[in-house]
Amino acid sequence: MAIQVTWLSHSGFALQIGAHRILIDPFLSGNPLATVRPGDLDADFILLSHGHGDHIGDAPAIARRTGATVVANNEIGGWLRAKHGLAHVHGINPGGGVRLAFGRVELTIAHHSSSLPDGSYGGQPNGILIKTDAGPKIYHAGDTAVFLEMQLIGDEGIDLAMLPIGDYYTMGIDGSLKAISLLRPKVVMPMHYNTFDAIAQDVALWARRVQNETDALPVVLDPGGSYTL
Ligand code: NI
Ligand code: MN
């Protein structure tokens, strides 16, 4: 089964896995690179890496409108229920996972921070590991520095990794190359760059370095662009 991966810009992705529509970190309002409005997106599931506004983004509004099931860490899950009245929420934590209609979703560690937009405690930041029933395994690193346990994630056999390359708030290009060597993904996509001046990066340089220094295939999408896995 083909899996279609669309980059919404920043750390936002839309996955189409069979009939299932999955959003990751849908930050559109206030995002200068976004090509779609939150009202244009349908979703059955929304996966969130951490509490920062550029990741929670439009998730509460999209979840309320579509009835999508949200997966996030336990604190964010509780906040979505209490503050936004969402009923379909899985609040999990690293080491655990949840079985959904398209496969299993697990949270991983990430080295970052995670306060929520209203200042509430957002728990620990996470990466997201998607083990699809169709076969491919997808790892979205969230916002993070490189960390040695990426080797364990790599041992799962990662088909597609989405990695931040923006520097400043997360790892930059050098860090992402180390991450690729630990994760050993077949395909790697850059994210969390060029949205703001502080995270401006030369993505063509990144792609050349991935090509020359790793075994992964770099896939650079334009905002709104898609890749079939
Ligand atoms: Ni963040
Ligand atoms: Mn961020």
Short mmCIF file of C-alpha atoms and ligand atoms in Angstrom, two decimals:
data_model
loop_
_atom_site.label_atom_id
_atom_site.label_comp_id
_atom_site.label_asym_id
_atom_site.label_seq_id
_atom_site.Cartn_x
_atom_site.Cartn_y
_atom_site.Cartn_z
CA MET A 1 0.00 0.00 0.00
CA ALA A 2 1.42 3.36 -1.02
CA ILE A 3 1.81 5.96 1.68
CA GLN A 4 1.57 9.58 0.58
CA VAL A 5 3.55 12.08 2.63
CA THR A 6 2.77 15.78 2.23
CA TRP A 7 4.90 18.46 3.90
CA LEU A 8 2.71 21.23 5.33
CA SER A 9 5.90 23.25 6.10
CA HIS A 10 7.71 23.60 9.44
CA SER A 11 7.24 20.25 11.27
CA GLY A 12 3.78 19.66 9.86
CA PHE A 13 3.00 16.64 7.68
CA ALA A 14 -0.14 15.04 6.29
CA LEU A 15 0.05 11.28 5.72
CA GLN A 16 -2.43 9.35 3.63
CA ILE A 17 -2.21 5.67 4.57
CA GLY A 18 -4.90 3.79 2.67
CA ALA A 19 -8.16 5.45 3.68
CA HIS A 20 -6.65 6.96 6.84
CA ARG A 21 -5.64 10.65 7.02
CA ILE A 22 -3.06 11.50 9.63
CA LEU A 23 -1.70 14.94 10.54
CA ILE A 24 1.53 15.52 12.46
CA ASP A 25 2.18 18.88 14.22
CA PRO A 26 -0.27 20.89 12.04
CA PHE A 27 0.98 24.48 12.52
CA LEU A 28 -0.70 26.63 9.85
CA SER A 29 -2.15 29.80 11.42
CA GLY A 30 0.68 32.31 11.82
CA ASN A 31 3.02 30.14 9.73
CA PRO A 32 4.39 32.23 6.84
CA LEU A 33 5.24 29.12 4.75
CA ALA A 34 1.89 27.33 5.06
CA THR A 35 0.04 26.81 1.78
CA VAL A 36 -3.24 25.52 3.22
CA ARG A 37 -5.60 26.82 5.86
CA PRO A 38 -6.57 24.69 8.84
CA GLY A 39 -10.17 24.57 7.58
CA ASP A 40 -8.97 22.88 4.38
CA LEU A 41 -7.50 19.85 6.16
CA ASP A 42 -9.37 16.69 7.03
CA ALA A 43 -7.98 14.26 9.54
CA ASP A 44 -8.81 10.98 11.22
CA PHE A 45 -5.77 11.15 13.50
CA ILE A 46 -3.52 13.96 14.74
CA LEU A 47 -0.11 13.16 16.25
CA LEU A 48 1.69 15.80 18.35
CA SER A 49 5.38 15.85 19.25
CA HIS A 50 5.32 18.45 22.04
CA GLY A 51 3.51 21.43 23.50
CA HIS A 52 5.07 24.41 21.72
CA GLY A 53 2.73 26.60 19.69
CA ASP A 54 4.54 25.89 16.42
CA HIS A 55 3.65 22.18 16.86
CA ILE A 56 0.28 22.12 18.67
CA GLY A 57 -0.64 24.77 16.12
CA ASP A 58 -4.15 24.31 14.79
CA ALA A 59 -4.56 20.80 16.20
CA PRO A 60 -7.28 21.65 18.76
CA ALA A 61 -9.46 23.38 16.14
CA ILE A 62 -8.93 20.67 13.52
CA ALA A 63 -9.65 17.93 16.06
CA ARG A 64 -12.83 19.65 17.21
CA ARG A 65 -14.10 20.12 13.65
CA THR A 66 -13.18 16.67 12.33
CA GLY A 67 -13.52 14.53 15.46
CA ALA A 68 -9.98 13.23 14.82
CA THR A 69 -8.31 11.12 17.50
CA VAL A 70 -5.27 12.88 18.95
CA VAL A 71 -2.11 11.17 20.20
CA ALA A 72 0.25 13.20 22.39
CA ASN A 73 2.07 12.88 25.66
CA ASN A 74 0.03 12.47 28.83
CA GLU A 75 0.13 16.13 29.95
CA ILE A 76 -0.82 17.46 26.51
CA GLY A 77 -3.56 14.83 26.33
CA GLY A 78 -5.02 16.04 29.63
CA TRP A 79 -4.78 19.66 28.50
CA LEU A 80 -6.60 18.92 25.23
CA ARG A 81 -9.40 17.23 27.16
CA ALA A 82 -9.69 19.90 29.88
CA LYS A 83 -8.99 23.08 27.95
CA HIS A 84 -10.35 22.20 24.51
CA GLY A 85 -13.01 19.66 25.43
CA LEU A 86 -11.62 16.98 23.13
CA ALA A 87 -12.96 13.51 23.82
CA HIS A 88 -10.83 11.33 21.54
CA VAL A 89 -7.35 11.68 22.99
CA HIS A 90 -4.59 9.19 23.79
CA GLY A 91 -2.15 10.67 26.33
CA ILE A 92 0.79 8.26 26.20
CA ASN A 93 4.48 8.48 27.08
CA PRO A 94 7.82 7.17 25.73
CA GLY A 95 8.20 3.41 25.90
CA GLY A 96 4.47 3.06 25.37
CA GLY A 97 2.37 3.18 22.30
CA VAL A 98 -1.16 2.92 21.03
CA ARG A 99 -2.70 0.74 18.33
CA LEU A 100 -4.67 2.75 15.79
CA ALA A 101 -6.53 1.81 12.61
CA PHE A 102 -3.40 2.16 10.42
CA GLY A 103 -0.75 0.76 12.77
CA ARG A 104 0.98 1.39 16.07
CA VAL A 105 2.14 4.85 17.21
CA GLU A 106 4.84 5.20 19.85
CA LEU A 107 6.44 8.25 21.41
CA THR A 108 10.21 8.44 21.72
CA ILE A 109 12.38 10.73 23.78
CA ALA A 110 13.53 14.09 22.44
CA HIS A 111 15.95 16.62 23.94
CA HIS A 112 14.00 19.88 23.98
CA SER A 113 11.30 21.59 26.09
CA SER A 114 7.50 21.41 25.95
CA SER A 115 5.45 24.19 27.64
CA LEU A 116 1.97 24.69 26.22
CA PRO A 117 0.82 27.93 24.49
CA ASP A 118 -1.05 29.13 27.61
CA GLY A 119 1.96 28.45 29.86
CA SER A 120 0.66 25.11 31.18
CA TYR A 121 3.16 22.33 31.83
CA GLY A 122 3.45 20.28 28.66
CA GLY A 123 5.35 17.28 29.98
CA GLN A 124 8.41 15.98 28.16
CA PRO A 125 8.98 16.63 24.45
CA ASN A 126 8.80 13.61 22.15
CA GLY A 127 9.54 12.15 18.79
CA ILE A 128 6.92 10.00 17.06
CA LEU A 129 7.46 6.50 15.69
CA ILE A 130 4.78 5.15 13.36
CA LYS A 131 4.84 1.42 12.65
CA THR A 132 2.29 1.12 9.85
CA ASP A 133 0.37 -2.10 9.25
CA ALA A 134 1.27 -1.57 5.59
CA GLY A 135 4.92 -2.12 6.54
CA PRO A 136 6.86 1.15 6.38
CA LYS A 137 8.15 2.66 9.61
CA ILE A 138 8.19 6.44 9.87
CA TYR A 139 10.06 8.44 12.51
CA HIS A 140 9.25 12.13 13.09
CA ALA A 141 11.91 13.46 15.46
CA GLY A 142 9.92 16.47 16.71
CA ASP A 143 12.17 19.25 18.01
CA THR A 144 15.37 17.72 19.34
CA ALA A 145 19.10 17.64 19.53
CA VAL A 146 20.79 14.51 18.26
CA PHE A 147 20.89 11.79 20.95
CA LEU A 148 22.61 8.43 21.10
CA GLU A 149 19.38 6.45 21.60
CA MET A 150 18.56 7.26 17.99
CA GLN A 151 20.58 4.10 17.39
CA LEU A 152 17.80 2.07 19.10
CA ILE A 153 15.18 3.78 16.97
CA GLY A 154 17.30 2.99 13.93
CA ASP A 155 17.38 -0.69 14.95
CA GLU A 156 13.61 -0.77 14.20
CA GLY A 157 14.44 -0.28 10.49
CA ILE A 158 13.31 3.21 9.58
CA ASP A 159 11.98 3.77 6.06
CA LEU A 160 11.42 7.52 6.41
CA ALA A 161 12.84 9.94 8.98
CA MET A 162 11.75 13.57 9.31
CA LEU A 163 14.52 15.54 11.01
CA PRO A 164 14.78 19.19 12.07
CA ILE A 165 17.71 21.01 10.47
CA GLY A 166 17.01 24.61 11.50
CA ASP A 167 19.57 24.98 14.31
CA TYR A 168 18.92 27.51 17.13
CA TYR A 169 15.95 25.60 18.71
CA THR A 170 16.94 22.13 17.47
CA MET A 171 19.82 20.33 15.83
CA GLY A 172 21.14 21.96 12.69
CA ILE A 173 22.68 20.45 9.57
CA ASP A 174 25.72 18.95 11.34
CA GLY A 175 23.50 17.41 14.04
CA SER A 176 21.11 15.99 11.47
CA LEU A 177 23.98 14.23 9.69
CA LYS A 178 24.97 12.57 12.98
CA ALA A 179 21.30 11.65 13.53
CA ILE A 180 21.13 10.04 10.07
CA SER A 181 24.22 7.94 10.85
CA LEU A 182 22.49 6.67 14.03
CA LEU A 183 19.01 6.19 12.52
CA ARG A 184 20.10 4.72 9.17
CA PRO A 185 16.79 5.63 7.43
CA LYS A 186 16.19 4.79 3.78
CA VAL A 187 14.71 8.24 3.10
CA VAL A 188 15.17 11.45 5.10
CA MET A 189 13.20 14.70 4.90
CA PRO A 190 14.29 18.01 6.43
CA MET A 191 11.87 20.04 8.55
CA HIS A 192 11.80 22.95 11.02
CA TYR A 193 13.82 25.33 8.80
CA ASN A 194 13.23 28.62 6.94
CA THR A 195 9.92 29.30 8.73
CA PHE A 196 11.55 32.10 10.72
CA ASP A 197 14.82 34.05 10.29
CA ALA A 198 16.36 32.29 13.31
CA ILE A 199 16.09 28.89 11.58
CA ALA A 200 17.10 29.88 8.02
CA GLN A 201 19.15 27.11 6.38
CA ASP A 202 20.62 26.22 2.97
CA VAL A 203 18.55 23.09 2.31
CA ALA A 204 20.35 22.37 -0.99
CA LEU A 205 23.63 22.19 0.95
CA TRP A 206 21.95 19.85 3.45
CA ALA A 207 20.75 17.57 0.64
CA ARG A 208 24.22 17.48 -0.97
CA ARG A 209 25.82 16.57 2.34
CA VAL A 210 23.26 13.80 3.02
CA GLN A 211 23.93 12.46 -0.47
CA ASN A 212 27.71 12.56 -0.03
CA GLU A 213 28.10 11.61 3.63
CA THR A 214 25.30 9.10 4.35
CA ASP A 215 23.47 6.16 2.75
CA ALA A 216 20.06 7.87 3.06
CA LEU A 217 18.12 9.40 0.19
CA PRO A 218 17.40 13.09 0.92
CA VAL A 219 13.94 14.21 -0.19
CA VAL A 220 13.33 17.97 -0.03
CA LEU A 221 9.70 18.97 -0.51
CA ASP A 222 8.28 22.42 -1.11
CA PRO A 223 5.51 23.39 1.32
CA GLY A 224 2.44 21.54 0.08
CA GLY A 225 4.58 19.06 -1.87
CA SER A 226 4.16 15.29 -1.64
CA TYR A 227 6.27 12.14 -1.81
CA THR A 228 5.01 8.59 -2.18
CA LEU A 229 6.68 6.04 0.07
NI NI B 1 9.63 23.28 20.19
MN MN B 2 9.49 24.05 17.17
#
